[in-house]
Every structure is written in structure tokens, then in C-alpha cells.
XYZ file of C-alpha atoms in Angstrom:
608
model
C -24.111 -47.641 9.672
C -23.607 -48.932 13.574
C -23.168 -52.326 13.789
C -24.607 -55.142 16.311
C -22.803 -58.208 17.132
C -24.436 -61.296 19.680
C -23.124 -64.306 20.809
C -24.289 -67.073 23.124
C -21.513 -70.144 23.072
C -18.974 -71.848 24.883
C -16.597 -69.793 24.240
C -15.250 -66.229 25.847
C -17.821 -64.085 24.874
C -15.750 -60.988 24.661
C -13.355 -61.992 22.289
C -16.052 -63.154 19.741
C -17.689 -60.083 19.644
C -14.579 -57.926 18.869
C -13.903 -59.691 16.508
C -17.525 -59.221 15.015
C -17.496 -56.282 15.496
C -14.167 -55.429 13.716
C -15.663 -57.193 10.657
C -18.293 -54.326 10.850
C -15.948 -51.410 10.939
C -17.098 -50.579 7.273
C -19.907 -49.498 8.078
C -18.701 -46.333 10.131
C -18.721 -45.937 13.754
C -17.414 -43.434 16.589
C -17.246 -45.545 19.558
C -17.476 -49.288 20.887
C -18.699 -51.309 23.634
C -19.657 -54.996 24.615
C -22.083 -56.190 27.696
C -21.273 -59.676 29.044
C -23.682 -61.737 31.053
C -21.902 -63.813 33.466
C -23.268 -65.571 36.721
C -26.593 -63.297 36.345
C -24.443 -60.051 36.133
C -23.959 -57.863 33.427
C -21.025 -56.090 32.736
C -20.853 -53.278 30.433
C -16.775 -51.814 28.648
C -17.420 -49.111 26.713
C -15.369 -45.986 24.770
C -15.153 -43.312 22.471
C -13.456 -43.915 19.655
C -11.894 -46.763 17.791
C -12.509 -50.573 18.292
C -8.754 -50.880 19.530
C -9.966 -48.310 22.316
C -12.162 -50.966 23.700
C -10.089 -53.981 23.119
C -6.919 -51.949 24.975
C -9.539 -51.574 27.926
C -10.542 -55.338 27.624
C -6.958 -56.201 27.871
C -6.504 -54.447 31.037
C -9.999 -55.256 32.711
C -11.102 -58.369 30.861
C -14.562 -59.645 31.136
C -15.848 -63.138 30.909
C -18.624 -65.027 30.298
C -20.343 -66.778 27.022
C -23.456 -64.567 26.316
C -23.440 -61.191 25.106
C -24.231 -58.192 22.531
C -21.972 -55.285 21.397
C -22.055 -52.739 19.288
C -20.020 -49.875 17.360
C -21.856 -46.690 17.150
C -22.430 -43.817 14.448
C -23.663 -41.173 16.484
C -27.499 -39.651 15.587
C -28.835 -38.573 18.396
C -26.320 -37.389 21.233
C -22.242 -36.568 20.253
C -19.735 -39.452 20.435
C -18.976 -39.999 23.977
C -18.019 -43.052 26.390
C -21.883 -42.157 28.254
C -23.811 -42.210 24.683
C -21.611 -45.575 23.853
C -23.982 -48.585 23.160
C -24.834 -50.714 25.237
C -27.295 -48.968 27.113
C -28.542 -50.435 30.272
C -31.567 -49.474 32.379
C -31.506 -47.866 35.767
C -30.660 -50.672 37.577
C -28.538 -52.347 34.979
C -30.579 -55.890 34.870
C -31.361 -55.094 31.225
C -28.988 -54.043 28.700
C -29.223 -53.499 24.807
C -27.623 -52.801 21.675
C -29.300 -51.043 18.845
C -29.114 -49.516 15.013
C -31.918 -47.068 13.537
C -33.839 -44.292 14.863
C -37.051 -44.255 17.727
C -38.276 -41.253 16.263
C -41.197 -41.142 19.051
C -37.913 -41.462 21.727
C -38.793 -38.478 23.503
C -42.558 -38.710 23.916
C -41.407 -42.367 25.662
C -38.897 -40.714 27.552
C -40.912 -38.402 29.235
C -43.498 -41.062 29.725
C -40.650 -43.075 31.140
C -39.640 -39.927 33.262
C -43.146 -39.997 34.578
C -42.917 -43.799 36.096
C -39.949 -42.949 37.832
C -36.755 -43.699 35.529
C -34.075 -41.713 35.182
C -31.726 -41.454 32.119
C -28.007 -40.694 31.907
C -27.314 -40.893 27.990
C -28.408 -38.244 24.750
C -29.401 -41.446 23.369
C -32.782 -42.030 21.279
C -31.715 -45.812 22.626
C -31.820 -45.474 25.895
C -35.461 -45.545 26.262
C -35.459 -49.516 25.073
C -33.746 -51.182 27.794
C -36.417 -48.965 30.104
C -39.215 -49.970 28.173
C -38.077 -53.507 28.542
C -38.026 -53.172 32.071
C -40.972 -51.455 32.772
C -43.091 -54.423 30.599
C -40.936 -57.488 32.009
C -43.659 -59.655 33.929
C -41.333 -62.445 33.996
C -40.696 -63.484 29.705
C -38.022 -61.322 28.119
C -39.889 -61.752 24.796
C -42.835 -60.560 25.768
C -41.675 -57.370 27.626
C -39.791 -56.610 23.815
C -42.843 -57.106 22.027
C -44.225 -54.954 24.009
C -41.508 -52.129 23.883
C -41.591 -52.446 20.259
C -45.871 -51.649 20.224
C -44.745 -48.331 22.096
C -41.495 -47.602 19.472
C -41.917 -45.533 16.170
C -39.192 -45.846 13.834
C -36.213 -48.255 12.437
C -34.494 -50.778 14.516
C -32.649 -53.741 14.716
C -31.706 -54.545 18.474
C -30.434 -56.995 20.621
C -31.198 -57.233 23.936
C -30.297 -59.410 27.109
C -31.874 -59.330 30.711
C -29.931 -60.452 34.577
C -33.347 -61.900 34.856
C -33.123 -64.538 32.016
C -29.238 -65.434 31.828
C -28.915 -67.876 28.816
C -30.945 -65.921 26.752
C -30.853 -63.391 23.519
C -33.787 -61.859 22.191
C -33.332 -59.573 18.573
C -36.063 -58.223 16.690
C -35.520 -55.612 13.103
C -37.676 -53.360 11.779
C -36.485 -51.212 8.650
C -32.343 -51.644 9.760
C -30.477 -55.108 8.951
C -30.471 -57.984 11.709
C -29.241 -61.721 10.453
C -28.886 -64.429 13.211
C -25.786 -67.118 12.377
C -25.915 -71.035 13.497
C -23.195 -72.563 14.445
C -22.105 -75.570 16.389
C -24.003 -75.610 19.716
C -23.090 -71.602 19.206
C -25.682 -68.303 17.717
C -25.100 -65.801 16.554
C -26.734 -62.456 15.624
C -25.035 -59.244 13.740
C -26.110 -56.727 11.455
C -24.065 -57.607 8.405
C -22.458 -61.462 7.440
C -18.936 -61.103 7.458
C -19.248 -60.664 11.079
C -19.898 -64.418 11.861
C -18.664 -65.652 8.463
C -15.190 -66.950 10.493
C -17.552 -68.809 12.083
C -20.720 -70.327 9.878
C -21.509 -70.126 6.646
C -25.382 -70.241 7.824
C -27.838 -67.595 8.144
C -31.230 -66.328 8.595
C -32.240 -63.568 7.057
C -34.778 -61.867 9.386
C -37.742 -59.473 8.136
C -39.119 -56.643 9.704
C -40.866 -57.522 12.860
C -39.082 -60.910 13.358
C -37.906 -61.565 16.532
C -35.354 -64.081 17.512
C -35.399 -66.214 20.847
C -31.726 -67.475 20.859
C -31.073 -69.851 24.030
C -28.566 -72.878 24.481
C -31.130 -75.458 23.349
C -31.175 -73.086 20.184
C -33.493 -70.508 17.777
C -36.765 -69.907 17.930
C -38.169 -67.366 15.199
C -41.616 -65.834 16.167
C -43.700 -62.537 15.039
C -45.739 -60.296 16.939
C -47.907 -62.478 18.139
C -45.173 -65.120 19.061
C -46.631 -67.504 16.494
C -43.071 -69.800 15.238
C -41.934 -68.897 11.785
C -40.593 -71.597 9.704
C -37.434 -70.094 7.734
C -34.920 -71.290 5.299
C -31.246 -71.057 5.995
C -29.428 -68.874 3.497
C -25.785 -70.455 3.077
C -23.012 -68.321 2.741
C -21.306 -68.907 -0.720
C -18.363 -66.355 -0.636
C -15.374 -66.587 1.504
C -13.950 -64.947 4.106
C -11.335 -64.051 2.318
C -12.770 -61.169 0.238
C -13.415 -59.300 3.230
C -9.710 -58.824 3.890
C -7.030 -57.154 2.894
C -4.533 -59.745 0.943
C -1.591 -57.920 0.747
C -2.724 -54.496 -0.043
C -2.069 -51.511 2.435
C -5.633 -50.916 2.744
C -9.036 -51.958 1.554
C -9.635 -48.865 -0.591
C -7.169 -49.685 -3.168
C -7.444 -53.581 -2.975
C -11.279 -52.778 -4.123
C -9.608 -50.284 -6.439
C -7.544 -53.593 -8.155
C -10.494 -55.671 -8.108
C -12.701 -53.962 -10.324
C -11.504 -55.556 -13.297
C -12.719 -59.196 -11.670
C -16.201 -57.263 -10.314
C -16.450 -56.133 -14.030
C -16.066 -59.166 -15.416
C -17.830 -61.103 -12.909
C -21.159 -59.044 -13.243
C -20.877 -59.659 -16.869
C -20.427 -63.014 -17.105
C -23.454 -65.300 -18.490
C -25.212 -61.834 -18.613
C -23.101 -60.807 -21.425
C -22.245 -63.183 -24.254
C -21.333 -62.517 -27.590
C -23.887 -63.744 -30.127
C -26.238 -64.368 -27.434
C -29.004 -62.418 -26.396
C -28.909 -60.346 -22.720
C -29.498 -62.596 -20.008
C -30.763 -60.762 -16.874
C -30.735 -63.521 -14.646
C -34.845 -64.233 -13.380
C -35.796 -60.657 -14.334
C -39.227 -61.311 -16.277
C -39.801 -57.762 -17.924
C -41.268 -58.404 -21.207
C -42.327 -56.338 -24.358
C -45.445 -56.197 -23.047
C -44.582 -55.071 -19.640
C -42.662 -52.134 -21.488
C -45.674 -51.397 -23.707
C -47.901 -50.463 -20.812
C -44.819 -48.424 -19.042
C -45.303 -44.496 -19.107
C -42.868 -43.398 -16.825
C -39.644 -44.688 -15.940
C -37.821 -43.701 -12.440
C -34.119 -44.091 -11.296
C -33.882 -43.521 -7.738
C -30.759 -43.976 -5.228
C -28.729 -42.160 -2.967
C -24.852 -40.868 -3.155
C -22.453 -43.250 -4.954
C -25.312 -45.166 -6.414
C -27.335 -42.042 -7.743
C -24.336 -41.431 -9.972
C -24.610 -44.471 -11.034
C -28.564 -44.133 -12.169
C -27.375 -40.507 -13.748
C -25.145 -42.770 -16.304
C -28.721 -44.935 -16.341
C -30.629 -42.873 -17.494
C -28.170 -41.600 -20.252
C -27.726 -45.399 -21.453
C -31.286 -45.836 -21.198
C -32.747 -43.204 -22.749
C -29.660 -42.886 -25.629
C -30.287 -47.002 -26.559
C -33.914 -47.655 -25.568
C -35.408 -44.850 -26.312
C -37.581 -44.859 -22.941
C -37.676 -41.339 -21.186
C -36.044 -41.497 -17.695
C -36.177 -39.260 -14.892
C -33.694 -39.718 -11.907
C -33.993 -37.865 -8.518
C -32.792 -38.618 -5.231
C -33.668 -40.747 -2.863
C -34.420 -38.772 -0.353
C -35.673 -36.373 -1.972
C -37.956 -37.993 -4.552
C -39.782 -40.427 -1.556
C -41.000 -36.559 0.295
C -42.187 -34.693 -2.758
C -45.069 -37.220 -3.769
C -44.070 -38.435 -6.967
C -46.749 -39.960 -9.616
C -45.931 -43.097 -9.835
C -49.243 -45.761 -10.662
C -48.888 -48.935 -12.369
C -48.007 -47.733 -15.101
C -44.613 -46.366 -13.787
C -40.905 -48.568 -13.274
C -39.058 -47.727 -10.595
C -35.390 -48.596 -10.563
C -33.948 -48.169 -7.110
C -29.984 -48.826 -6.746
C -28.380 -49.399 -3.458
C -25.054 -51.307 -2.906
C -26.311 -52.582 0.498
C -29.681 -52.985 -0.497
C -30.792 -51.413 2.916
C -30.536 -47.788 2.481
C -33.204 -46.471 4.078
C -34.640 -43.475 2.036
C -34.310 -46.050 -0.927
C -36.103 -48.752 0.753
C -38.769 -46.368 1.695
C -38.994 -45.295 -2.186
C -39.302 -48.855 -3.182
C -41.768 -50.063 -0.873
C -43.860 -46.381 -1.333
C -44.089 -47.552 -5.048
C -45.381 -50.781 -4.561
C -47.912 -49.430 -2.349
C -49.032 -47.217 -5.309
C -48.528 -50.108 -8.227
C -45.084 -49.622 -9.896
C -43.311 -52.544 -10.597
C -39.886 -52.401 -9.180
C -36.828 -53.418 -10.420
C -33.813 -53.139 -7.689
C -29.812 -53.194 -8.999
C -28.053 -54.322 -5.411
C -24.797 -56.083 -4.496
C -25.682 -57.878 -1.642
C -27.798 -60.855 -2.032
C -30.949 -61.243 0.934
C -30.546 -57.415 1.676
C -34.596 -56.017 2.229
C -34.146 -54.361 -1.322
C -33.608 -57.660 -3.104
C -36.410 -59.546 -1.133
C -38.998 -56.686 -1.426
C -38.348 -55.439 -5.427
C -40.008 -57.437 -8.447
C -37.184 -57.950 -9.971
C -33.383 -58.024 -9.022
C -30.065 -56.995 -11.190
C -27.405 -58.109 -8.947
C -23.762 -56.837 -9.123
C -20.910 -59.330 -8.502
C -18.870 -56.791 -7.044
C -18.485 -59.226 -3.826
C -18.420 -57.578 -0.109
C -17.068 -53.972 -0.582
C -15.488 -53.212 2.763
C -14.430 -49.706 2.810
C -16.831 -46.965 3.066
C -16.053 -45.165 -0.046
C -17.569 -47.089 -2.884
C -15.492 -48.214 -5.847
C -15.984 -51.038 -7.522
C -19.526 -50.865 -6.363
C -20.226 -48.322 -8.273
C -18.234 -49.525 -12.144
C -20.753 -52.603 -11.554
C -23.653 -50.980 -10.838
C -22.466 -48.694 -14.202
C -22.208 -52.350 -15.899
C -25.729 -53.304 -14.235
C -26.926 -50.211 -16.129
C -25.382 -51.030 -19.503
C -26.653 -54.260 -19.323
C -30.267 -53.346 -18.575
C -30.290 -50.643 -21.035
C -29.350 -52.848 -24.141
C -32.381 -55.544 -22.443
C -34.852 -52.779 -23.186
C -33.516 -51.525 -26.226
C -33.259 -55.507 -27.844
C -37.384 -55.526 -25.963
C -38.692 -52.087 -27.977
C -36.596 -53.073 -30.991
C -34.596 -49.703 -30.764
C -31.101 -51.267 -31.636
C -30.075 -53.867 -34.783
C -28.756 -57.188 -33.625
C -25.373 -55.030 -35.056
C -25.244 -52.677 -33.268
C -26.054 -54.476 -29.402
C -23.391 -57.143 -30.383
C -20.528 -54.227 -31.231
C -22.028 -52.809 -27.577
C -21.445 -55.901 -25.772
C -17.910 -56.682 -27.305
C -16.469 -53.245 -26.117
C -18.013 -54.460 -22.746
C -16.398 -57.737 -22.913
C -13.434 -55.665 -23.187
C -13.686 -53.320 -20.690
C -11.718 -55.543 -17.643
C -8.480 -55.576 -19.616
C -8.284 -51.920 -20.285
C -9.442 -51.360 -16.270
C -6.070 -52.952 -15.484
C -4.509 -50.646 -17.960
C -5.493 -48.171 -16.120
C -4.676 -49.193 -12.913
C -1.371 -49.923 -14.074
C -0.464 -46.947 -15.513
C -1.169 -44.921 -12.227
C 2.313 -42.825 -11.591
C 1.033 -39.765 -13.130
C -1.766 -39.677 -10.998
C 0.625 -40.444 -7.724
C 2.687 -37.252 -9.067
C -0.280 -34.917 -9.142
C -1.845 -36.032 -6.154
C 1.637 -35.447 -4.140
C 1.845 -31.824 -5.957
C -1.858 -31.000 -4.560
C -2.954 -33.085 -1.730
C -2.614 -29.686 0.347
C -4.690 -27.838 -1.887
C -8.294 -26.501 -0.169
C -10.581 -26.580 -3.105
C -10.834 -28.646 -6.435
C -13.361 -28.578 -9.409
C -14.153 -31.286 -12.369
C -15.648 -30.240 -15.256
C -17.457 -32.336 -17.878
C -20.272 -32.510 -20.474
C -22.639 -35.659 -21.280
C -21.365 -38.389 -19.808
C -18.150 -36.868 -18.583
C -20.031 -34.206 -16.195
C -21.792 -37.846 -14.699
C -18.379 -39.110 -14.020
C -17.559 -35.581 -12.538
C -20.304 -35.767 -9.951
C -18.540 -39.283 -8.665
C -15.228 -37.970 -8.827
C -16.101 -34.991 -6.663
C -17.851 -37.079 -4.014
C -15.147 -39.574 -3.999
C -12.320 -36.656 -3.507
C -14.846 -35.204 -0.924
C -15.608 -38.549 1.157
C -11.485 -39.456 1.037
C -9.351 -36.416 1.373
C -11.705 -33.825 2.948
C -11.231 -31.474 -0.127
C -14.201 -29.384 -0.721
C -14.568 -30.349 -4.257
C -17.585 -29.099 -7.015
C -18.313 -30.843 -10.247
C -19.705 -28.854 -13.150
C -21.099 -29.412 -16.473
C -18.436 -27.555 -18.934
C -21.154 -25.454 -20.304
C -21.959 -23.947 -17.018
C -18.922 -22.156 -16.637
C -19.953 -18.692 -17.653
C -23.057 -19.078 -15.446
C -21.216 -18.431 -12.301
C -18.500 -21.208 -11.357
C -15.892 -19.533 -13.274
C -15.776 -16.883 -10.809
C -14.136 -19.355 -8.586
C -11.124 -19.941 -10.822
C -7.956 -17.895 -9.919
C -4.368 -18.734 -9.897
C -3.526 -21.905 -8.503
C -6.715 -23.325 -8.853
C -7.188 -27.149 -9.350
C -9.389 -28.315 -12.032
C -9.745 -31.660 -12.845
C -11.697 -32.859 -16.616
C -12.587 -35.705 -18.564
C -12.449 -35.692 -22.533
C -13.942 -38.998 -23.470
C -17.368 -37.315 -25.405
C -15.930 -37.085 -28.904
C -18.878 -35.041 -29.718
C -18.298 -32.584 -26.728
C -14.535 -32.677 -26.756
C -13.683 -29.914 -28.875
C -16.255 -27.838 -26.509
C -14.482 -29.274 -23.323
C -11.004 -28.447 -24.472
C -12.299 -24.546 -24.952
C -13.776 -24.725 -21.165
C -10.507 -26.063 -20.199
C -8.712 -23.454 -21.603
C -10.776 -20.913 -20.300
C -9.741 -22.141 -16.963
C -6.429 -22.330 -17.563
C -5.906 -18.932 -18.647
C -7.125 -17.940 -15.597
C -4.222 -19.659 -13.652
C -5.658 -22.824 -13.122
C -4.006 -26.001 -12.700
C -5.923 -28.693 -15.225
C -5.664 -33.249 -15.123
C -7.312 -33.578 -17.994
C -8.262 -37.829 -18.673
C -8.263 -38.344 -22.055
C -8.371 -41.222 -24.732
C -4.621 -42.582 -25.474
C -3.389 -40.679 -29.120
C -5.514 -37.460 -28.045
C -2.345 -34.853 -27.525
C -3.253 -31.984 -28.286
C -5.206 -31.686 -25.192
C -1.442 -31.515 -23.612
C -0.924 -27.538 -24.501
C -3.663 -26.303 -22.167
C -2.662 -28.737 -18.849
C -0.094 -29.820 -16.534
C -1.186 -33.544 -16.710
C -2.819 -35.952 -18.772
C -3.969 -39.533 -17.823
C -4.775 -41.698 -20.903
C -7.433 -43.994 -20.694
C -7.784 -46.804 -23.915
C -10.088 -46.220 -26.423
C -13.630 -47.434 -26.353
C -17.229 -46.546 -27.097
C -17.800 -43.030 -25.616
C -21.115 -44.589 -24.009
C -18.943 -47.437 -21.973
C -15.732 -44.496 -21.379
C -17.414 -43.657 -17.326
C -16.051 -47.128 -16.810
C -12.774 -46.333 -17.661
C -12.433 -42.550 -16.826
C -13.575 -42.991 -13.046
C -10.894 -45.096 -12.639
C -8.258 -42.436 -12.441
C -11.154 -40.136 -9.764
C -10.836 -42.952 -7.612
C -6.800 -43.103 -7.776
C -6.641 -39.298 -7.280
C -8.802 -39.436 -4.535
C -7.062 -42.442 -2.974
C -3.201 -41.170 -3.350
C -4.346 -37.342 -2.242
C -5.635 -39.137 1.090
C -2.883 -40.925 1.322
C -0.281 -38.437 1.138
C -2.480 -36.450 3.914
C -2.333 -39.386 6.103
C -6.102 -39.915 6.061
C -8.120 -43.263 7.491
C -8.899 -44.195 3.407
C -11.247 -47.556 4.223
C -12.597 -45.106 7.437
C -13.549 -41.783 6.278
C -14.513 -39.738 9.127
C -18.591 -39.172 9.848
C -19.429 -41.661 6.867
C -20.404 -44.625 7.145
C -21.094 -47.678 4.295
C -24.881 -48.602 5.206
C -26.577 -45.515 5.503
C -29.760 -47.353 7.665
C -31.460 -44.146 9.019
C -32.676 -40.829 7.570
């Protein structure tokens, strides 16, 4: 969430960073602003709202120069408003900076601050930095931020730039994202890649308490104690090009039509038929496993449901007991974990911050760590044992999709590893496993393709104020997804319930009119499922049930029925969230809803 864009070039530094910054808009954001440093000024346009608010006031006042920092802002501490709009400057505006995280200690510095004689205009945790940069500046920018940061508690990246020093950038992260791009006799520095991408393909990927010293001559990398670090370049290897739209109305359903690629594409070499799994430089052995008691799944939203499939597959094909929890949950409630525990954390970004706490809390108390991430060089995939990366490529909108079917895949995959490890499966039985998998792109398009009935119930209810999905087993895991994805798109409140529960107390909820939404792809369950759904129905509800193609009889108790193709009921999530998504994307849609932007949300949740 928030995103930080620098440049220091020839060129007009303005334009560059909109156009950073507009690469960043997945992440979610409520306003905009840029500061430009030109002739020892700096100038500060900021605004509520959308980028295009800024860039409409750019194009009336322009601003020039060839250094500067902006930002788009999700608001945490203070509401969105043109005042709490990053930049933030100090009193006398010779310092300004841009920042993502939390300084959880903000208001013990503030009234410290208050003390010395500075004053504050903003609601802004932020606001203290630029201050604390001033009040330390004895004439070296990087010393006055090294400085700020001793007195800061909390998660950062930040970017900051000083009247005082005019051809100069200095960026430091802790805990929150920060990469700086080199170009040609041009730098670069931004939270996420595909905001300099247009521009270089190379990167550093900075660790916590890294700063940067970016000046026309070029980069200097230092820590704490401004000692140089010598750093790699990472080189970019995808294009630009998968972070836009080709063709489709919006990113949401171009992610939507990829799936079948980031399917196949986290497969491939992984999954081979007549080979064994391949999990690319993971080392977990037998003996590894042996001395494992406890097995964790921990992650956050989209990628929780993900590790609720995980520990299914695992558990079902391995035979390892798995307990998943929550990310933020699970890091508060002092879990045993030793070295005898594995901890699987998944996290499309790879820099969610509750599940970057979890992982590095484990280490701390022995557990080996094995991380399932999209996004190669995120924190999670430098700091975890062992990576399982998903080839979903960069996910744009905020509202995970294909994301999510890899990191099911990612799952899958894994899960057979340790069952082939403790001998649980036949050499039979993995290889029928992996050639449904193989399969499992083709019959994603199928899907896709076949997606008017879901268009026609979506237009019938996308005015509709509350929905429910029911499912048991794996189904009521796909449930949980769909409901989040209906919630995060259309603004529906939405519940998802295992079929079983009904009687408990949910059912109370059903009346006429009522929209239920279940999955029948548990052939062991479905006879159960099709009673719950006609339990509903008789009370007035309006059922989409998804169920396998030849299954219908399931077509007396509903108004609609989305087929899926046949597979192994352990692989049918991949299939029957495919249809969730869709409903969730045309119901948007036909409300006239921001799909790639959902409001509040944002794609890298980087604070608490």
C-alpha cells in the first residue's frame, strides 16, 4: 500500500514521477503529490484523490526541475485530505519527504518536536520525519536521516530531499519495500519495479536499514554506520508489457484470462509427467520431515485461502498434520513453534507485514521456513529457507486472481513433494495427480469461455444487499475466496458457510429473495450439499450452484448452474473459483465500480 517514486535526471522531473507513480496505483491510494527541487527551492502539488487530480493541477501550474520524490497515499493515520497528502515538508519547507509504513512512536516525537519549537499542520504519523531531519541537519543530509531514523519506531521506506543539498536523494527502508533503479546518467528509487521498468531493467534490492545516497555522480549504498555496501544488481527479466492492460477493459479480467498461462507457467519443469516433483532449490529432505512435529500455514486474506486448500492437500496426500491461522493473528498469540516446527508463510507480494513478522518471529525461535511468493527479491523470499515461487507474473489490480489459482498450484505441488518424501502416495497414484494438473489450463479457458451465464446472473443481482456461499470440504475453502472476492469488488456484504452449519444459525438469514451462491465439486459431500441447497431454496432463496458438466439434477433446486469440467475433486478449487471471480467481476461491473481500484484496499498491505 502507498507508493514512493524518486528521480534525479535530466529530464522534467514531474513527468517521470507521474508516471511512476501511475505504475503504483495497484497498490491502493487516496491522494497524490510530487515535490520538485529546482534552483534550491522546493515545490510541493498535492490533492485528494486520484492521480489524474494531480496531473490536471500539474497541467495548469506545472513545475520543473530534474530531482524529486512523490508519492500516492493510503491513509493510516489522519483522513484523506490535500493537508495529510505526502509530501510532507518541515516548517520552513527546506526539507521535504515521502514515506510508506507506520512511526508508531510518532507522537512521543511529536511532542518532543513540539517542545523545540516546531509546529505541525498535518494528522500525519509522517510529518514528524522531515522535522526530525531538520532538527539533526549539521550540514550532511545523510547523517541528519540516520539520525531521525535512531529516534523512529516502526516500518518505513522514505525518501527524502533537503533546499540545503540540491542534487541529492537520500532513501532508507525498514520493514516496507524501497528498490533504487539505474539508468543512464539517471536514478531512480520506488517502492515496487514496474514503476521504473519503462525505464531500466536494473535494480537494487535494498534491506532493512539500507540507505541510499543518490547524487549525479551516482549511488552510494551505506548502513547505519555509513560503512559502503557492495550489492548486486538484480536485472529485470519480465516486460513491461504484463503490467498493462492489452486490450482488455480493465486489469481485473485481463488477470482473470491469464490464469490459464500463470497455471501453466508455475507448473512447468515443476510438474512433469514421469518425473519426479521438482521444487526448484527447495532442499527439504526425508530427514528434514522426520524431525518435523508441527507444521504451520500462515498468510493473510487472499493468500490464507489459499493455505486453507494447503492444508487440506497436505494433510489428505502427506499425511502431515497442519494447522493454519492468520497472520495476524497467529504472530500475537505466541505460538509454539521450536525447531522442530515448518512454517509455511504465503504472501503474493512477499512484503506483507504481519506475515513477514511471522516469518522472521519463527526463525528467531528455530523453524525452518518455507515461503510460497510471486514476486521474486520481495523480503519474504530473501529472509525464508526455502522459496516456492508462483509464475503468476506482476498482478496489477488489487483484488487477487490469478495470484491466488497459483499459489493453489504452489500448494498442490508441495503437497505431492512431501507425500513422494514420507512415502504416503504410490508412484500411481502422484503421476494420475500430476496429469489432471497438467490438465487443468485447458479446462481454465473452458471456463472462462463459457462465462454468459454468469454475466446473466450477475445483471439479475448486482443490486442485491447481501449474498451467501455455501460449501463443504474443499468447496466451503473456495467459499471463503469467493465471499472476499464479491466483498473486495462489488461492496456486497457477502458470508461463506460450511453447508453443515446451516442449522446452527445462518439459516436464519435466508428469506425470500435471498442470494445463495454453492459449489458441488466434493462427490463425497454432494448429495449432502444438494439437501443444504434445497433447504435454502425452499425458503425463497435464489441458488448458482457450480457444478461438474453431466451433474443435472442439481438443476431442480436453482435458478442457475455453471458447469465446470470434470477433474479430481482435490484439484476442482482451481476450476470452481473461476466462476467467484467472474461473478464478482461482472456484479461490479454492472454497478459501475473501480474493479482494478477497489475502494480502501490496497494490493501490498505493508503496515499493521
Amino acid at each position: 500500500m502507498c507508493g514512493i517514486v524518486g528521480f534525479l535526471g535530466k529530464r522534467n522531473a514531474s513527468e517521470v514521477l507521474v508516471e511512476g507513480l501511475s505504475k503504483l496505483e495497484y497498490r491502493g491510494y487516496d491522494s497524490a503529490g510530487v515535490a520538485i527541487l529546482n534552483h534550491g527551492d522546493i515545490n510541493v502539488k498535492k490533492c485528494k484523490g486520484r492521480l489524474r487530480n494531480l496531473e490536471e493541477k500539474l497541467n495548469v501550474e506545472p513545475l520543473e526541475g530534474n530531482l524529486g520524490i512523490g508519492h500516492t497515499r493510503w491513509a493510516t493515520h489522519g483522513e484523506p485530505s490535500d493537508v495529510n497528502s505526502h509530501p510532507h515538508c518541515n516548517g520552513n519547507e527546506t526539507v521535504s519527504v515521502v514515506h510508506n509504513g507506520i512511526i508508531e512512536n510518532y507522537l512521543s516525537i511529536k511532542e518532543w518536536l513540539t517542545s523545540k519549537g516546531y509546529e505541525f499542520l498535518s494528522d500525519t504519523d509522517t510529518e514528524v520525519i522531515p522535522n526530525l531531519v531538520d532538527y539533526y541537519y549539521e550540514g550532511d543530509l545523510i547523517d541528519a536521516v540516520i539520525k531521525a531514523t535512531r529516534k523512529m519506531e516502526g516500518s518505513y521506506a522514505i525518501g527524502v530531499i533537503s533546499e540545503k543539498e540540491p542534487d541529492k536523494i537520500v532513501a532508507v527502508r525498514k520493514d516496507s519495500p524501497l528498490i533504487v533503479g539505474v539508468g543512464e546518467d539517471e536514478y531512480f528509487i520506488a517502492s515496487d519495479i514496474p514503476a521504473v521498468l519503462n525505464h531500466t531493467r536494473n535494480v537494487y534490492l535494498l534491506e532493512d536499514k539500507e540507505f541510499v545516497i543518490m547524487t549525479r555522480q551516482g549511488i552510494k549504498l551505506v548502513n547505519e554506520e555509513k560503512e559502503e555496501i557492495k550489492k548486486e544488481i538484480y536485472k529485470v527479466t519480465w516486460n513491461a508489457d504484463a503490467a498493462e492492460k492489452g486490450g482488455f477493459e480493465d486489469f481485473t479480467i485481463k488477470e482473470i484470462h491469464e490464469q490459464p498461462k500463470a497455471v501453466k507457467d508455475t507448473m512447468t519443469s515443476r510438474i512433469v509427467e514421469g518425473e519426479k516433483i521438482k521444487l526448484d532449490k527447495i532442499s527439504l529432505t526425508k530427514e528434514h520431515l522426520d524431525n518435523i512435529d508441527k507444521v504451520y500455514i500462515v498468510a493473510c486474506g487472499t493468500a490464507y485461502h489459499a493455505g486453507v486448500v494447503g492444508k487440506y492437500v497436505i494433510e489428505k496426500l502427506a499425511g502431515i498434520p497442519v494447522e493454519i491461522d492468520v497472520a495476524s493473528e497467529f504472530r500475537y498469540r505466541e505460538p509454539l513453534m521450536n525447531d522442530r516446527t515448518l512454517l509455511i508463510v504465503v504472501s503474493q507480494s512477499g512484503e506483507t507485514a504481519d506475515t513477514l513478522a511471522v516469518l522472521r518471529d519463527g526463525k528467531k525461535k528455530g523453524c525452518r521456513v518455507l515461503a510460497v511468493t510471486n514476486v521474486v527479491g520481495s523480503s519474504v523470499s530473501r529472509e525464508a529457507h526455502d522459496v516456492l515461487y508462483t509464475w503468476a507474473g506482476p498482478e496489477i489490480a488489487v483484488a487477487s486472481t490469478k495470484a491466488y489459482v497459483t499459489q493453489l498450484i504452489a500448494m498442490y505441488t508441495l503437497a505431492l513433494h512431501l507425500a513422494s518424501l514420507k512415502e504416503k502416495l504410490t508412484v500411481e497414484d502422484i503421476e494420475e495427480i500430476k496429469k489432471e494438473m497438467l490438465e487443468l489450463p485447458k479446462k481454465i479457458e473452458k471456463v472462462i469461455e463459457n462465462k454468459e451465464e454468469i454475466q446473466k446472473f450477475a445483471s439479475k443481482h448486482y443490486m442485491e444487499r447481501d449474498m451467501f456461499f455455501l460449501g463443504r470440504g474443499l468447496d466451503y475453502a473456495i467459499a471463503m475466496e469467493a465471499s472476499l472476492k464479491l466483498k473486495e469488488l462489488t461492496y456486497i456484504h457477502s458470508e461463506a458457510y460450511p453447508g453443515g452449519e446451516l442449522k446452527h444459525g445462518p439459516i436464519a438469514l435466508i428469506e425470500k429473495g435471498t442470494v445463495v451462491i454453492s459449489s458441488l465439486t466434493q462427490t463425497a459431500l454432494r448429495d449432502k450439499m444438494v439437501s443444504n441447497i434445497q433447504e435454502v431454496a425452499t425458503r425463497g432463496a435464489r441458488v448458482m450452484a457450480i457444478a461438474y458438466e453431466g451433474d443435472t439434477e442439481v438443476e431442480k433446486s436453482v435458478e442457475a448452474v455453471i458447469y465446470i469440467p470434470r477433474t479430481l475433486d482435490l484439484l476442482a478449487p482451481v476450476l470452481a473459483i473461476i466462476p467467484m471471480q467472474l461473478l464478482a467481476y461482472y456484479t461490479a461491473v454492472q454497478k459501475g465500480l473501480d474493479v482494478d481500484k477497489p475502494r480502501n484496499l490496497a494490493k501490498s498491505v505493508t503496515v499493521e
